[in-house]
Structure formats: C-alpha cells, structure tokens
Coordinates of C-alpha atoms and ligand atoms in Angstrom, one line a residue:
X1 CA 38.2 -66.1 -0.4
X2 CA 41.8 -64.8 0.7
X3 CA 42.4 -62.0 3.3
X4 CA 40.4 -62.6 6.9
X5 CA 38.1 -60.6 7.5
X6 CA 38.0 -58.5 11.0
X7 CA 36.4 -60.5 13.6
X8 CA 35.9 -63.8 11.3
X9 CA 35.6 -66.4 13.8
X10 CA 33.0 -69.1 14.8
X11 CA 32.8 -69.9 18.8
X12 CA 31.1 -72.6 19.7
X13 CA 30.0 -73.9 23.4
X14 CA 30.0 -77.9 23.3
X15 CA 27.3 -80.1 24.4
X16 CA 24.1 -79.6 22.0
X17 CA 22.3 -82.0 20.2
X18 CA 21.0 -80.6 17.2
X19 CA 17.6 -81.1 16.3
X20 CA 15.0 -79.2 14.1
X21 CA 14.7 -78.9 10.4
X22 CA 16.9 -77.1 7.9
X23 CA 16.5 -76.4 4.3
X24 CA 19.3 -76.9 1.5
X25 CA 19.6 -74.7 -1.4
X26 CA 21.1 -74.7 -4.2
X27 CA 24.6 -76.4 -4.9
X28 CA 27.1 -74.0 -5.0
X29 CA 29.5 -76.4 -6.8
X30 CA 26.6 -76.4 -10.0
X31 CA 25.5 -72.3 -9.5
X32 CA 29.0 -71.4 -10.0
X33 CA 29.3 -73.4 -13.0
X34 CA 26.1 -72.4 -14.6
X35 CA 27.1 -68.6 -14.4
X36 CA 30.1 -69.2 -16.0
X37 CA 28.5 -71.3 -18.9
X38 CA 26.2 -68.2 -19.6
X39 CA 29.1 -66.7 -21.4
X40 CA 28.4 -69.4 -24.1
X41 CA 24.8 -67.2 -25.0
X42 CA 24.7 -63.7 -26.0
X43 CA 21.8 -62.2 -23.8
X44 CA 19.9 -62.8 -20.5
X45 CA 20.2 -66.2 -18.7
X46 CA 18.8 -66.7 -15.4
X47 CA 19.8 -69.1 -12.8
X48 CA 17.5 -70.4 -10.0
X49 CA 17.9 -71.8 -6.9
X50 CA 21.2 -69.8 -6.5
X51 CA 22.9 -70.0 -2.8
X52 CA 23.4 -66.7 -1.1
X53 CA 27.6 -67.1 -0.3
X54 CA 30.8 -65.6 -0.9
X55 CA 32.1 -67.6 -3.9
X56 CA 28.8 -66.7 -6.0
X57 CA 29.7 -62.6 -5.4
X58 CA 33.2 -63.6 -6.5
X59 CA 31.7 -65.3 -10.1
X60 CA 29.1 -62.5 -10.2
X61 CA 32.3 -59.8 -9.7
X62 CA 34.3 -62.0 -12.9
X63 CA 31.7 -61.8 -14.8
X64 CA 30.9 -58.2 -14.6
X65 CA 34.7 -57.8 -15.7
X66 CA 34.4 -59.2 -18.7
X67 CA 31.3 -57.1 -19.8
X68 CA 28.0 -59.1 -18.5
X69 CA 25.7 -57.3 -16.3
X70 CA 24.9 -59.9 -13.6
X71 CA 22.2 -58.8 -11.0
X72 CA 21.7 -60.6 -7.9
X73 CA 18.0 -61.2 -6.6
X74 CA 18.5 -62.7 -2.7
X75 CA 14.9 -62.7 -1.5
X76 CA 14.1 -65.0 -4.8
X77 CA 17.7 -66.3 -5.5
X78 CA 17.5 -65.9 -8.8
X79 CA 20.7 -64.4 -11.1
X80 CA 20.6 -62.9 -14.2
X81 CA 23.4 -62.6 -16.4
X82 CA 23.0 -60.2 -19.5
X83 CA 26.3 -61.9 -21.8
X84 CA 27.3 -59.3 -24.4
X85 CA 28.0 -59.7 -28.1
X86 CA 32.1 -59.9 -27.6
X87 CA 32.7 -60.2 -24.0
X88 CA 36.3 -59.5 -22.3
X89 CA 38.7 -62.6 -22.9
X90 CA 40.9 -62.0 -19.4
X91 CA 40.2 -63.4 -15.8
X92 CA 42.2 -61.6 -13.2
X93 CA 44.6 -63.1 -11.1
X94 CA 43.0 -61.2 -8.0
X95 CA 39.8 -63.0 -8.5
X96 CA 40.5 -66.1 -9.7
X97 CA 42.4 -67.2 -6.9
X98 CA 39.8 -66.3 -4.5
X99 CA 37.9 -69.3 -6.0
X100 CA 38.9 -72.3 -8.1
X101 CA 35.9 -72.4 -10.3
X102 CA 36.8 -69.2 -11.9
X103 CA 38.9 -71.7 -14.2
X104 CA 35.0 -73.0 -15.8
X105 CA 35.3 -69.4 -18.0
X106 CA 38.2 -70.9 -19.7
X107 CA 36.2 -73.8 -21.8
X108 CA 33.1 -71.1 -22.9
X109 CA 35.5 -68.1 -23.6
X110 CA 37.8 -70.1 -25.8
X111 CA 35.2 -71.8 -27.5
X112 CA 33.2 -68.1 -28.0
X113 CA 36.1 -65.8 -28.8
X114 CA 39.2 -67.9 -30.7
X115 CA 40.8 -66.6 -27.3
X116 CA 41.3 -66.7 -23.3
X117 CA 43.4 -66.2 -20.9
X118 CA 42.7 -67.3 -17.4
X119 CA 44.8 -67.0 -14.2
X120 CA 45.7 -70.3 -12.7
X121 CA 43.5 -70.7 -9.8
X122 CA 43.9 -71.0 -6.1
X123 CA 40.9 -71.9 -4.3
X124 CA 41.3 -74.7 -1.0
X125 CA 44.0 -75.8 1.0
X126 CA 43.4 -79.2 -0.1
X127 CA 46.3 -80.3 -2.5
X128 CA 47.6 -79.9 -5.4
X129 CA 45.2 -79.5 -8.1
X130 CA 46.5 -79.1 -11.7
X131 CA 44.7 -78.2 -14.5
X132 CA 46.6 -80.9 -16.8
X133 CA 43.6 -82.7 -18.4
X134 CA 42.2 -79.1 -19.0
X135 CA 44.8 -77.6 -21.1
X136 CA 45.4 -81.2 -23.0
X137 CA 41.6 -81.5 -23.4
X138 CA 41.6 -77.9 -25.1
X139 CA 44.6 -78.9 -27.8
X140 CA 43.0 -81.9 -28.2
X141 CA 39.5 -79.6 -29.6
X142 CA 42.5 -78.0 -31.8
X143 CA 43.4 -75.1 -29.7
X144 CA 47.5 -73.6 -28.6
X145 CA 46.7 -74.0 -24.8
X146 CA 49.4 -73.5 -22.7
X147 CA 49.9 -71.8 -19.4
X148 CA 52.6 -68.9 -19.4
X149 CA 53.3 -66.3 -16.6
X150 CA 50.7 -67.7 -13.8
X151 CA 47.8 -67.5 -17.0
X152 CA 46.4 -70.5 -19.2
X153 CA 46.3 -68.9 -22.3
X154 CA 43.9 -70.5 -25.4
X155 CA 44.0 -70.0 -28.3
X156 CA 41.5 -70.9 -31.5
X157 CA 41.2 -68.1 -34.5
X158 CA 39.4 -70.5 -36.4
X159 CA 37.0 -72.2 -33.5
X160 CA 37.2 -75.2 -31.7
X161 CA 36.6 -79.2 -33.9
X162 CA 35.3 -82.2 -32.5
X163 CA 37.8 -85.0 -30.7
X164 CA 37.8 -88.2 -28.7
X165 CA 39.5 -87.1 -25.8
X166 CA 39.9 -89.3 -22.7
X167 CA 40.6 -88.3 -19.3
X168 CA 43.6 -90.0 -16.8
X169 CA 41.1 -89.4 -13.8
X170 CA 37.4 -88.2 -14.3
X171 CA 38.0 -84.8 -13.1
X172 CA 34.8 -82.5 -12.3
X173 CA 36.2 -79.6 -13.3
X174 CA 38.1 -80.7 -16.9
X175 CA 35.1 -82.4 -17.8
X176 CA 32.7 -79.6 -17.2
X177 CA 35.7 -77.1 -19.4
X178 CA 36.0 -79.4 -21.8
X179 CA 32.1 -80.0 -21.8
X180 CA 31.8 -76.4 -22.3
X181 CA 34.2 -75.7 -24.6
X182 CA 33.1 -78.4 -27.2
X183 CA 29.2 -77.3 -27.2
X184 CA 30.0 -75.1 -29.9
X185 CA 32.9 -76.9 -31.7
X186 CA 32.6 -78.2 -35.0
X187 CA 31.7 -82.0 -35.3
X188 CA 31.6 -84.5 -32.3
X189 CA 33.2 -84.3 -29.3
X190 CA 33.7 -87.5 -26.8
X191 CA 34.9 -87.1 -23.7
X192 CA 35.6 -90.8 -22.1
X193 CA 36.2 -91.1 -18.3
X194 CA 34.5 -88.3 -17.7
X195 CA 33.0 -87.2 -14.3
X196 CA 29.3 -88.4 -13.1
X197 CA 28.9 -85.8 -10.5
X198 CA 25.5 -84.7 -10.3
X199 CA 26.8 -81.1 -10.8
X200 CA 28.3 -82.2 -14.2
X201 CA 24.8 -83.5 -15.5
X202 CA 23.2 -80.3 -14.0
X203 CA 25.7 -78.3 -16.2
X204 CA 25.3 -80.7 -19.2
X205 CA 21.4 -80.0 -18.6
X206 CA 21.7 -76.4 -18.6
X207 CA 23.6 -76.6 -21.6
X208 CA 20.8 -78.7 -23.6
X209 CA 18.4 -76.2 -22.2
X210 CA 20.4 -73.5 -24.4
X211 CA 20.4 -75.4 -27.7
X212 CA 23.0 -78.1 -27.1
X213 CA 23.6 -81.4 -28.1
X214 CA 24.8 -83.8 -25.3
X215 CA 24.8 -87.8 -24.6
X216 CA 25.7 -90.1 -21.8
X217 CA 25.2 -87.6 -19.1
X218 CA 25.6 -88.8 -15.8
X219 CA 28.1 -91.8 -17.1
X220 CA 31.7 -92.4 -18.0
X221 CA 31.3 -91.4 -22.2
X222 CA 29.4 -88.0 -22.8
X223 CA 29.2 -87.0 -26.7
X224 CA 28.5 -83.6 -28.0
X225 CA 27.7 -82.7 -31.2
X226 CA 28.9 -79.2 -31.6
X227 CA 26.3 -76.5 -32.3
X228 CA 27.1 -73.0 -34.4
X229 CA 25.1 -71.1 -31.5
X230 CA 23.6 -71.5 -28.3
X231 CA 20.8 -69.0 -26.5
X232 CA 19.6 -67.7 -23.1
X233 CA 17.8 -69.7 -20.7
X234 CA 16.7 -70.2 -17.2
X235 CA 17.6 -73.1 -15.1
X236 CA 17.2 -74.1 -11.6
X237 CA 19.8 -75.0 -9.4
X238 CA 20.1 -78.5 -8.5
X239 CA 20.2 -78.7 -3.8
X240 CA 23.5 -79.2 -2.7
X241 CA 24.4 -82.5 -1.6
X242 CA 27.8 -81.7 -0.1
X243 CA 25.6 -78.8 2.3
X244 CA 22.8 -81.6 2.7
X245 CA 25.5 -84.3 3.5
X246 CA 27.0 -81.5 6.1
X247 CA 23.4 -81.5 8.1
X248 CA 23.7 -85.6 8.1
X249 CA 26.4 -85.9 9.3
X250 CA 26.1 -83.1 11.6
X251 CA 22.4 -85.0 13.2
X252 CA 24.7 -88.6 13.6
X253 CA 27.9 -86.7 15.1
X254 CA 25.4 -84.6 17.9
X255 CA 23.2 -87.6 18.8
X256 CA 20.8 -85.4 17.2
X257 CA 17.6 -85.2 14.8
X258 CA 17.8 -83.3 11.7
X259 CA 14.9 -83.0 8.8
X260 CA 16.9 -82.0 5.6
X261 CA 14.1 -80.3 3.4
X262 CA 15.7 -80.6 -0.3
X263 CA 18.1 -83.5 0.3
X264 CA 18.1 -86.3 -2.4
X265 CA 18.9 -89.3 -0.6
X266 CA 19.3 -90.3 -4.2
X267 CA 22.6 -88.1 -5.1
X268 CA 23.6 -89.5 -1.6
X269 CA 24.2 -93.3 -1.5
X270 CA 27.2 -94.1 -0.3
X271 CA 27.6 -91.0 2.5
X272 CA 23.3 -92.5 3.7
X273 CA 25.0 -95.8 3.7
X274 CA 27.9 -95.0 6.2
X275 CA 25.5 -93.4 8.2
X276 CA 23.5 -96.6 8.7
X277 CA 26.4 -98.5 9.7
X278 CA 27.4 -96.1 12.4
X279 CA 23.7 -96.8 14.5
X280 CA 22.2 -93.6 12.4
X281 CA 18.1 -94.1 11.0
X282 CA 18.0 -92.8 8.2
X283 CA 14.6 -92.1 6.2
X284 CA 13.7 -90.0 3.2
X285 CA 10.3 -87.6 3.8
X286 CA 8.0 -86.2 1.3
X287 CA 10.6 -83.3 0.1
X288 CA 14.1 -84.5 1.7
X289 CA 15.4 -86.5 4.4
X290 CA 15.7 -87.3 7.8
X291 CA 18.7 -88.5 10.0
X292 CA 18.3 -89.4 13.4
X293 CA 20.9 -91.0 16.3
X294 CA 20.3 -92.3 19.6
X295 CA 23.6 -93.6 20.7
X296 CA 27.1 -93.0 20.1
X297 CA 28.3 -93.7 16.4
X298 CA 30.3 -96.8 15.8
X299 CA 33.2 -96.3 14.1
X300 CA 33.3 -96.7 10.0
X301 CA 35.8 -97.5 7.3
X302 CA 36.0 -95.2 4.1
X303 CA 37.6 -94.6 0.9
X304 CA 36.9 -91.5 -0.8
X305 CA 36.2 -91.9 -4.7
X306 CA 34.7 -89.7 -7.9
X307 CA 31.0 -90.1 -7.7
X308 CA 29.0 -92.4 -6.9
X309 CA 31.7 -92.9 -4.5
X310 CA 32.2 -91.4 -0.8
X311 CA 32.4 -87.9 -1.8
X312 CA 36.0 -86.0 -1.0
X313 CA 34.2 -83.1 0.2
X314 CA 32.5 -84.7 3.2
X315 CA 36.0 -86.6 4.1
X316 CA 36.4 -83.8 7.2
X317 CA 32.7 -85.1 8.4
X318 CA 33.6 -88.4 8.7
X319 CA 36.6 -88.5 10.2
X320 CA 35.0 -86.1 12.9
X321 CA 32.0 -89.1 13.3
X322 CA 34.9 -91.8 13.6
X323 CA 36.8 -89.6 16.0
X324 CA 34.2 -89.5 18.4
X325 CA 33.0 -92.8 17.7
X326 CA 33.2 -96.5 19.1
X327 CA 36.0 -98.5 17.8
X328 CA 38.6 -97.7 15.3
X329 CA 38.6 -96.8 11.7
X330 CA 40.5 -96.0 8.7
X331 CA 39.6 -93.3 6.2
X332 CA 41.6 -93.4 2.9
X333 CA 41.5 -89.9 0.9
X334 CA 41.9 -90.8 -3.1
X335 CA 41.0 -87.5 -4.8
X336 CA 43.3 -84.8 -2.9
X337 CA 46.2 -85.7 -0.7
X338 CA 45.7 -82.3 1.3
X339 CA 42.7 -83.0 2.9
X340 CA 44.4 -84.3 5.8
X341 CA 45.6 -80.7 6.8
X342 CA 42.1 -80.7 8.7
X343 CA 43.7 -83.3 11.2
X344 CA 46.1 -81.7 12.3
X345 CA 43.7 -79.0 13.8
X346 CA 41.2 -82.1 14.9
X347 CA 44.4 -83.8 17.0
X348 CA 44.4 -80.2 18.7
X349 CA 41.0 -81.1 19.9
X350 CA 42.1 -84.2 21.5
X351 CA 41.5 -86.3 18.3
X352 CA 43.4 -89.7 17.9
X353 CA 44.0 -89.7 14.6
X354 CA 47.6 -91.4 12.9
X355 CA 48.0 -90.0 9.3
X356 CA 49.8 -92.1 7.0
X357 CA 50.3 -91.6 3.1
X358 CA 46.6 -90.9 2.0
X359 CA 45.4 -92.9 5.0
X360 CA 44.0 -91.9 8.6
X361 CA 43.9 -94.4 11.3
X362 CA 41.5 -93.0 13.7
X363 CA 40.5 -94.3 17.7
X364 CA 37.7 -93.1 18.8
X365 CA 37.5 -90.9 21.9
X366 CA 34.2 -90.4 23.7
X367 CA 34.6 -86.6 23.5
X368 CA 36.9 -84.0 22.5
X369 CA 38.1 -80.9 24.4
X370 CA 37.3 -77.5 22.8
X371 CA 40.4 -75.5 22.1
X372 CA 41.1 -72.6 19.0
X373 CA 41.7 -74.2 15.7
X374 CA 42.0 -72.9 12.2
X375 CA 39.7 -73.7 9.4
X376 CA 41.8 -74.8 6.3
X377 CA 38.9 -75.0 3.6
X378 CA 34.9 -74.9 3.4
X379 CA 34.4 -78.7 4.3
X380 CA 37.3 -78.7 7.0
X381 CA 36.1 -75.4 8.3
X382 CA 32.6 -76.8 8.7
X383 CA 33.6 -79.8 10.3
X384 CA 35.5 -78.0 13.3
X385 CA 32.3 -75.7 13.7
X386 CA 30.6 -79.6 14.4
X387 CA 34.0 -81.1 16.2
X388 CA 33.0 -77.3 18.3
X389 CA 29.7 -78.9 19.3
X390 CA 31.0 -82.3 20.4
X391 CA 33.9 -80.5 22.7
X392 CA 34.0 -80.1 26.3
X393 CA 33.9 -76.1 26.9
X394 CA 34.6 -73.5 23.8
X395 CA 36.0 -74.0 20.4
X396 CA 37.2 -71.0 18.3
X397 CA 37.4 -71.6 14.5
X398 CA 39.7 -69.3 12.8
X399 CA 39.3 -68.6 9.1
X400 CA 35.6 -68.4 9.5
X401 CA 35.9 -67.3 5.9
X402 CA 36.3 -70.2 4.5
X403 CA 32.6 -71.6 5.9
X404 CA 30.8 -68.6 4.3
X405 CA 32.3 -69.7 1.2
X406 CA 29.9 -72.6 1.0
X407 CA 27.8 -72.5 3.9
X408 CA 25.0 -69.3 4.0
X409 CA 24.4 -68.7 7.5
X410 CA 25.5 -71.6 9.0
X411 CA 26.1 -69.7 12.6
X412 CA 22.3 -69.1 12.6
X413 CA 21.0 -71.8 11.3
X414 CA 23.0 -74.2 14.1
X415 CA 22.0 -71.8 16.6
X416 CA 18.4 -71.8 15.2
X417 CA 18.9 -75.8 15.8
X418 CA 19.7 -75.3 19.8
X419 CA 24.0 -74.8 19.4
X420 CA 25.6 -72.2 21.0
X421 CA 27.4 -70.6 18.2
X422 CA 27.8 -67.3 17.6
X423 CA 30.4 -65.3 15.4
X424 CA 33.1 -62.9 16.7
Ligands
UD1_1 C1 35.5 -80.1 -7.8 C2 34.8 -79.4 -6.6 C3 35.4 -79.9 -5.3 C4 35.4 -81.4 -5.2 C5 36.1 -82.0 -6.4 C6 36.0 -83.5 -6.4 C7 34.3 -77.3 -7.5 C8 34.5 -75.9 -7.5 N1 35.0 -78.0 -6.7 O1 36.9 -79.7 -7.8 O2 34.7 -79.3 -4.2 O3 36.1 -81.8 -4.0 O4 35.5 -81.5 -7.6 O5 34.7 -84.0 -6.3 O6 33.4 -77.8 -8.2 N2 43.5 -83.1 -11.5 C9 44.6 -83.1 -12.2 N3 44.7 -82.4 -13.4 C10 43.6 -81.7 -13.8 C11 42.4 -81.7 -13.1 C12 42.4 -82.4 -11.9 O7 45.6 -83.7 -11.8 O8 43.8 -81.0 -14.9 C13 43.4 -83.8 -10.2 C14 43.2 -82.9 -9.0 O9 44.5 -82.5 -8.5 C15 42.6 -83.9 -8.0 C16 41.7 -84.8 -8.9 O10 42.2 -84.6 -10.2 O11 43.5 -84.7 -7.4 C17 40.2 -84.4 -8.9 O12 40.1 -83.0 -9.2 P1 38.8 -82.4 -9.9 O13 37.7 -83.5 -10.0 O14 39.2 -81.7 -11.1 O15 38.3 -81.4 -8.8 P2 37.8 -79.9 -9.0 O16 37.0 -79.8 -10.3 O17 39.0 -79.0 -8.9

C-alpha cells in the first residue's frame, strides 16, 4: 500500500531465538489472483483459505468498483464475490498502484467485455517490472492492446481467438493474464514458456473448477481450449510458501525451532535445500514442517530463478542468513534487479555486503547492530523485522506497511514465538 500510516513501525529488541509453532495460511500471491479470475463467472464464487492482509482489502475495494459485491468472512476466511452480468471495464489508478496484482483483471475483463482499461501498476520497490509480454500476449488472442495515458487499454468487440503465443521469460503474472484471458477465447490457446509457480497451477485449477479447459499445468506449455462460458465456484487457497519459507528461514537465522503447520516442503525444494547446507535439520511432520538450528549458519551460494528455482521473494532471507553466517557467499538476483535496495538498509545494520551488477558478495559477521532502517517491500520489510532479532540492542523498521501487505500479524505471532517485537 502507499501513504504510511501513523505510528507504522516494527521495534524489535535483538537476542531471541524463536521457537514455537506457527500456522501458514493461504498464499496471498494465489487469493489475489483467484478474486480477480471471479470476474470471468457471472454470480457467487467463493474463495477459501483467504489471508487476512492489506492487499486482499485493496482486491476486495477494485472489485466492488466495478460492480461485484465482495464480502469478507475473517473468523472463516472465506470471500465471496457476487460478479454481475456486465461488470465495470475501468481499474483506477488510485488502487492499482497500491498493488501490482490489480493488473490480473486485465486478462478476465477483456476477455468478458470486448473491453478494459487498467492503470499501469505500482506495487514493490523491487525493479522495473513491465507488462510487455502482457499486452503482446493480448494482440496475440487478437485484441488492440496498448497502453496510453498511464492505462493499458484492450480492446476485443468481437471476443478473444485462440494463438500460440510464447513468452521471452516465464512471467507469473503474463502467464496467469494471458491464462485468463484465453479461458474463454475461441479455439486453442498455447502459451509456451509459461510460469510453473504453484500459484499459476492454483489459478489454472480454479479455472477448471469453473468449466475450463487447461493442459500442462505446472510445466513450460499450458493449452486452453477456449469455453463460451464459465460459472461460479468455490476454491481453497493453496498455503503460502513465500510466508512458510519466511518462518524457515526465520528458525535457521535465530538458532531457533520453528513447526510450520501448512508448509509443503514439496513447493519448497530448493529454499529446504539451502537450509540444509547452512547446518539447519530440516523435517516434514504430519501437516507441515519443521526447521531447527543449533549453531551458527554457514554461509550459502544462491541464484534466484522462476520456479522450481530459489524463489526471488525470499532473496532478502537469505542474504540476512549469509550475513550473519560463517564464511562468505554470493547471492545472484535473476528475476528483479531492485531487490538489492534491501542492502543498503542491511549494510546500516553492520552487514558486509558488496553489491555488484545483479550480484551480492556477502562476509559474514557474527552479529549485527540494531539501528532504524526502512522497509522497501513485503519480503525486504520482513527480513529487517528478522535482521531486528539477530542485532545487538533495538531495530526500528520503517514502512511497517509494507509487512502487513503480506504478512497477517507477524508482530504477534514473533512475539507469540518469544521476540521482543512490538509495533509503534
Ligand atoms: C509475481 C509475484 C512476485 C514474485 C514474482 C516472481 C504477485 C503479485 N507477485 O510478480 O511476488 O516475486 O511473481 O516470482 O504474484 N517482466 C517483463 N515484462 C512483462 C512481465 C514481466 O519484463 O510483461 C519481467 C519483470 O520485470 C521481472 C520478470 O519479468 O523482471 C518476472 O516478473 P513476473 O514473473 O511477471 O512477476 P510478477 O507477476 O510481477
């Protein structure tokens, strides 16, 4: 979200271990998405498993704009969207770039209405982060897309047709658009290069659940055979990796001992791998996981890729375990080249940290000294709260904003696991 809200701080008083048990919910990277693909049914569709955080008020406040009635159930977590017959074919400006997955009601609202115009996003701090392969991927299904004013407009009087199109990078968020946009275009759609991300096959199964017809989920070539009309459904929330991955990494980085009820060590390969090889033990229990460390971390080398590689969004963790670990390490950032903005604030910590191109050279310090520091995005944000825990005295993260965007009440639940955090 933009604008900082009074007293939006984390403090944090250094020195715990965490240990104790935490339970993931839904990812907020797939909720997001799913509310947006509603707008492909006329009627109610209900979402499950739905995280209680700033971004989904932000989808549920577009949505209600263009003529849905969405309704918000926190003790269950449940949504339900009631889509109209014609919805409203505008996204704001002032909400769209309070999140960058407002830019997923581009694909269903062309598709639906011959028509859309959607406000180019802002979202993180993170790096550029174009929307290219979107707008090609729409002509490519036939429609006018261009962007004009600070709007994408699309346009398709007579509907969407079926293409081959291929992607220069296999981009989450085109592929999801494009995804959704071809569901109810006529003929076959493939989509080659296309994202893996767990989210993405969550989307593509939400989709089937409402009457489409999708192959090749979850691998490089989906096809989609276009459908005149798609209806309501409820779906379940797949748990968030990225939050899961957070508590991981937060256990190894605190010496600590964290049970992560609703991890799936399965969505998490690569990032359980890394662990191992910094001295973590790492085992799955009946619903989750469990991550435990004894000693100080040794130090790791990374590369960040699309999935199933190191995921971009837990880069900020890992550089925080390598700059409190043994040895020296290099982390290389392939998906966004502002990701790095979170060092700068780490170096003010008393990080040793050498940025170069898309690569940080990092030497390990045993710990770092707290200090005030400025949360630049969800994931950074939530790796200074942990850097908090691992200084010497108190750390103030600014922006605290940012960490409600993906995190629901991650002041409590560290405090619940013995840190001294509190908000201000
Ligand atoms: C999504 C996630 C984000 C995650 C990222 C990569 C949401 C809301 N966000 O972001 O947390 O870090 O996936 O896993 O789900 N690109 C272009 N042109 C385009 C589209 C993308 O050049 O048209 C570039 C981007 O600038 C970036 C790279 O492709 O360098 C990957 O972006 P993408 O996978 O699209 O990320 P998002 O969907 O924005």
């Amino acid at each position: 979200m933009s604008g900082t809200a009074p007293n939006d701080s984390f403090h944090i008083e250094g020195g715990a271990r965490l240990i104790g048990e935490v339970t993931v919910t839904g990812a907020k990277n797939s909720a997001l998405k799913l509310m947006a693909a509603s707008l492909l049914a006329v009627g109610k569709t209900t979402i499950l498993n739905v995280p209680d955080i700033a971004d989904v008020e932000i989808m549920s406040e577009l949505l209600t704009r263009l003529g849905c009635t969405v309704e918000f159930e926190r003790t269950t977590h449940a949504v339900t969207i009631d889509v109209p017959e014609v919805p409203g074919s505008r996204a704001d400006y002032d909400l769209v770039r309070k999140m960058r997955a407002s830019i997923n009601v581009l694909g269903p609202l062309v598709t639906r209405l011959g028509h859309a115009e959607v406000a180019l996003p802002g979202g993180d701090a993170i790096g550029s982060r174009g929307l290219d392969f979107h707008i090609q991927g729409l002509r490519d299904l036939g429609a006018e897309a261009h962007s004009e004013h600070g709007y994408v407009i699309a346009i398709a009087p007579n509907g969407l047709r079926g293409a081959d199109i291929t992607l220069d990078f296999p981009s989450v968020g085109a592929t999801e658009n494009l995804m959704t946009a071809a569901v109810l275009a006529e003929g076959i759609t493939t989509i080659d290069n296309a994202a893996r991300e767990p989210d993405v096959v969550d989307l593509g199964e939400f989709l089937v659940a409402m009457g489409a017809k999708i192959e090749g989920l979850g691998t490089p070539l989906i096809t989609i055979e276009g459908v005149k009309k798609l209806n309501p459904t409820t779906h379940a929330t797949l748990c968030d990796r990225i939050v899961a991955g957070t508590w991981a990494f937060a256990a190894a980085i605190t010496q600590g001992d964290l049970t992560i009820h609703g991890a799936r060590a399965e969505h998490m390969e690569i990032p359980l791998e890394k662990l191992v090889a910094a001295g973590a033990v790492v085992t799955t229990t009946a619903d989750g996981i469990r991550v435990r460390m004894d000693q100080r971390p040794q130090a790791v080398d990374v590369a960040t890729l699309p999935y199933p590689g190191f995921p971009t969004d837990l880069q900020p963790l890992i550089i925080l375990l390598n700059a409190i670990a043994k040895g020296t390490s290099m982390v290389t950032e392939n998906v966004f080249e502002g990701r790095f903005m979170f060092v700068n604030e780490l170096v003010r910590l008393g990080a040793q940290i050498k940025v170069d191109g898309h690569h940080a050279a990092i030497t390990g310090v045993e710990k770092l000294s707290g200090a005030p520091v400025m949360a630049t995005d969800i994931r950074a944000g939530a790796g200074l709260v942990l850097a908090g825990l691992v200084s010497d005295g108190e750390t103030i993260v600014e922006a605290g904003y940012h960490i409600d965007r993906g995190y629901p009440g991650f002041a409590h639940t560290l405090a619940d696991l013995g840190a001294k955090v509190w908000r201000e």
